[in-house]
mmCIF file of C-alpha atoms in Angstrom:
data_model
loop_
_atom_site.group_PDB
_atom_site.id
_atom_site.type_symbol
_atom_site.label_atom_id
_atom_site.label_comp_id
_atom_site.label_asym_id
_atom_site.label_seq_id
_atom_site.Cartn_x
_atom_site.Cartn_y
_atom_site.Cartn_z
ATOM 1 C CA MET W 1 0.079 0.096 -0.037
ATOM 2 C CA THR W 2 2.848 2.416 0.942
ATOM 3 C CA VAL W 3 4.619 1.646 -2.279
ATOM 4 C CA TYR W 4 1.667 2.558 -4.368
ATOM 5 C CA ILE W 5 1.169 5.893 -2.609
ATOM 6 C CA MET W 6 5.031 6.636 -2.915
ATOM 7 C CA GLY W 7 4.805 5.640 -6.550
ATOM 8 C CA GLY W 8 1.698 7.928 -7.176
ATOM 9 C CA LEU W 9 3.492 10.976 -5.421
ATOM 10 C CA LEU W 10 6.453 10.413 -7.614
ATOM 11 C CA VAL W 11 4.348 10.552 -10.769
ATOM 12 C CA ILE W 12 2.434 13.592 -9.603
ATOM 13 C CA MET W 13 5.674 15.331 -8.746
ATOM 14 C CA LEU W 14 7.171 14.369 -12.195
ATOM 15 C CA VAL W 15 4.150 15.664 -14.104
ATOM 16 C CA ALA W 16 4.184 18.983 -12.089
ATOM 17 C CA LEU W 17 7.755 19.404 -12.904
ATOM 18 C CA LEU W 18 7.245 18.814 -16.692
ATOM 19 C CA GLY W 19 4.405 21.177 -16.595
ATOM 20 C CA GLY W 20 6.356 23.855 -14.888
ATOM 21 C CA ILE W 21 9.260 23.651 -17.408
ATOM 22 C CA ALA W 22 6.745 23.693 -20.334
ATOM 23 C CA TRP W 23 4.950 26.749 -18.859
ATOM 24 C CA LYS W 24 8.216 28.713 -18.279
ATOM 25 C CA ALA W 25 9.220 27.876 -21.975
ATOM 26 C CA THR W 26 6.144 29.273 -23.497
ATOM 27 C CA HIS W 27 5.540 32.381 -21.173
ATOM 28 C CA ARG W 28 8.877 34.310 -21.662
ATOM 29 C CA ALA W 29 8.885 38.039 -21.045
ATOM 30 C CA GLY W 30 9.200 40.358 -24.020
ATOM 31 C CA PRO W 31 12.218 42.436 -24.643
ATOM 32 C CA GLU W 32 12.897 45.248 -22.128
ATOM 33 C CA GLU W 33 11.837 48.607 -23.289
ATOM 34 C CA LEU W 34 14.629 51.225 -23.599
ATOM 35 C CA PRO W 35 14.204 54.654 -21.953
ATOM 36 C CA LYS W 36 13.257 57.559 -24.183
ATOM 37 C CA ALA W 37 15.973 60.132 -24.639
ATOM 38 C CA SER W 38 15.318 63.419 -23.062
ATOM 39 C CA LEU W 39 16.850 66.780 -23.826
ATOM 40 C CA VAL W 40 18.279 68.860 -21.097
ATOM 41 C CA GLU W 41 19.121 72.528 -21.959
ATOM 42 C CA ILE W 42 21.782 74.289 -19.868
ATOM 43 C CA ALA W 43 21.713 78.160 -20.167
ATOM 44 C CA THR W 44 25.323 79.403 -20.251
ATOM 45 C CA PRO W 45 26.703 82.804 -20.825
ATOM 46 C CA ALA W 46 28.054 83.687 -24.347
ATOM 47 C CA GLY W 47 31.480 82.327 -24.792
ATOM 48 C CA ALA W 48 31.378 79.773 -21.964
ATOM 49 C CA THR W 49 33.002 76.532 -22.166
ATOM 50 C CA ILE W 50 32.381 73.133 -20.505
ATOM 51 C CA SER W 51 35.667 72.067 -18.932
ATOM 52 C CA ASP W 52 34.603 68.801 -17.406
ATOM 53 C CA VAL W 53 31.664 66.281 -17.331
ATOM 54 C CA THR W 54 31.304 63.737 -14.572
ATOM 55 C CA LEU W 55 28.687 60.757 -14.410
ATOM 56 C CA ASP W 56 27.847 59.009 -11.353
ATOM 57 C CA GLY W 57 24.856 56.572 -11.661
ATOM 58 C CA ASN W 58 21.808 58.832 -12.712
ATOM 59 C CA THR W 59 23.581 61.980 -11.867
ATOM 60 C CA MET W 60 25.766 64.062 -14.111
ATOM 61 C CA ALA W 61 27.831 67.122 -13.146
ATOM 62 C CA VAL W 62 28.743 69.508 -15.825
ATOM 63 C CA HIS W 63 31.625 72.215 -15.018
ATOM 64 C CA VAL W 64 31.047 75.422 -16.861
ATOM 65 C CA VAL W 65 33.673 78.072 -17.238
ATOM 66 C CA SER W 66 32.923 81.536 -18.336
ATOM 67 C CA GLY W 67 35.935 83.823 -17.859
ATOM 68 C CA ALA W 68 36.678 83.778 -14.250
ATOM 69 C CA ASN W 69 33.417 82.489 -13.260
ATOM 70 C CA HIS W 70 32.961 78.766 -12.655
ATOM 71 C CA GLU W 71 29.638 76.886 -12.278
ATOM 72 C CA VAL W 72 28.707 73.308 -11.537
ATOM 73 C CA VAL W 73 25.341 72.144 -13.029
ATOM 74 C CA VAL W 74 24.078 68.886 -11.540
ATOM 75 C CA ILE W 75 21.515 66.951 -13.734
ATOM 76 C CA ASP W 76 19.349 63.935 -13.065
ATOM 77 C CA THR W 77 19.842 61.934 -16.273
ATOM 78 C CA LYS W 78 16.873 59.486 -15.493
ATOM 79 C CA LYS W 79 14.423 62.509 -15.202
ATOM 80 C CA GLY W 80 16.143 64.748 -17.653
ATOM 81 C CA ALA W 81 16.050 67.717 -15.264
ATOM 82 C CA ILE W 82 18.525 70.095 -13.556
ATOM 83 C CA ILE W 83 18.821 69.273 -9.888
ATOM 84 C CA SER W 84 21.039 72.225 -8.844
ATOM 85 C CA ARG W 85 23.458 74.824 -10.030
ATOM 86 C CA VAL W 86 26.440 75.600 -7.944
ATOM 87 C CA ARG W 87 28.240 78.848 -8.599
ATOM 88 C CA LEU W 88 31.964 78.857 -7.513
ATOM 89 C CA LYS W 89 33.506 82.155 -6.304
ATOM 90 C CA SER W 90 36.907 82.848 -5.280
ATOM 91 C CA GLU W 91 37.746 84.048 -1.695
ATOM 92 C CA ALA W 92 39.162 87.402 -1.301
ATOM 93 C CA PRO W 93 42.767 87.199 0.207
#
């Protein structure tokens, strides 16, 4: 009697295993959708140059130089938005 129960359980488990494999093979997820490109405009004075760009995860820092003025613009690349603008000024001696 116990042999029949154990044999039945093995058959049920084998059918469940094969069914799970068949289900996973036929229900695959589609390709991941790529994020849309966004445009971020940074207003800079005429004649300004970008001296450095640093990327850290979803945050990008752009160093803008205009004559003696320096500014760092921090951008969230995922949202496509400017997070902050930091103006650097020199200390008077």
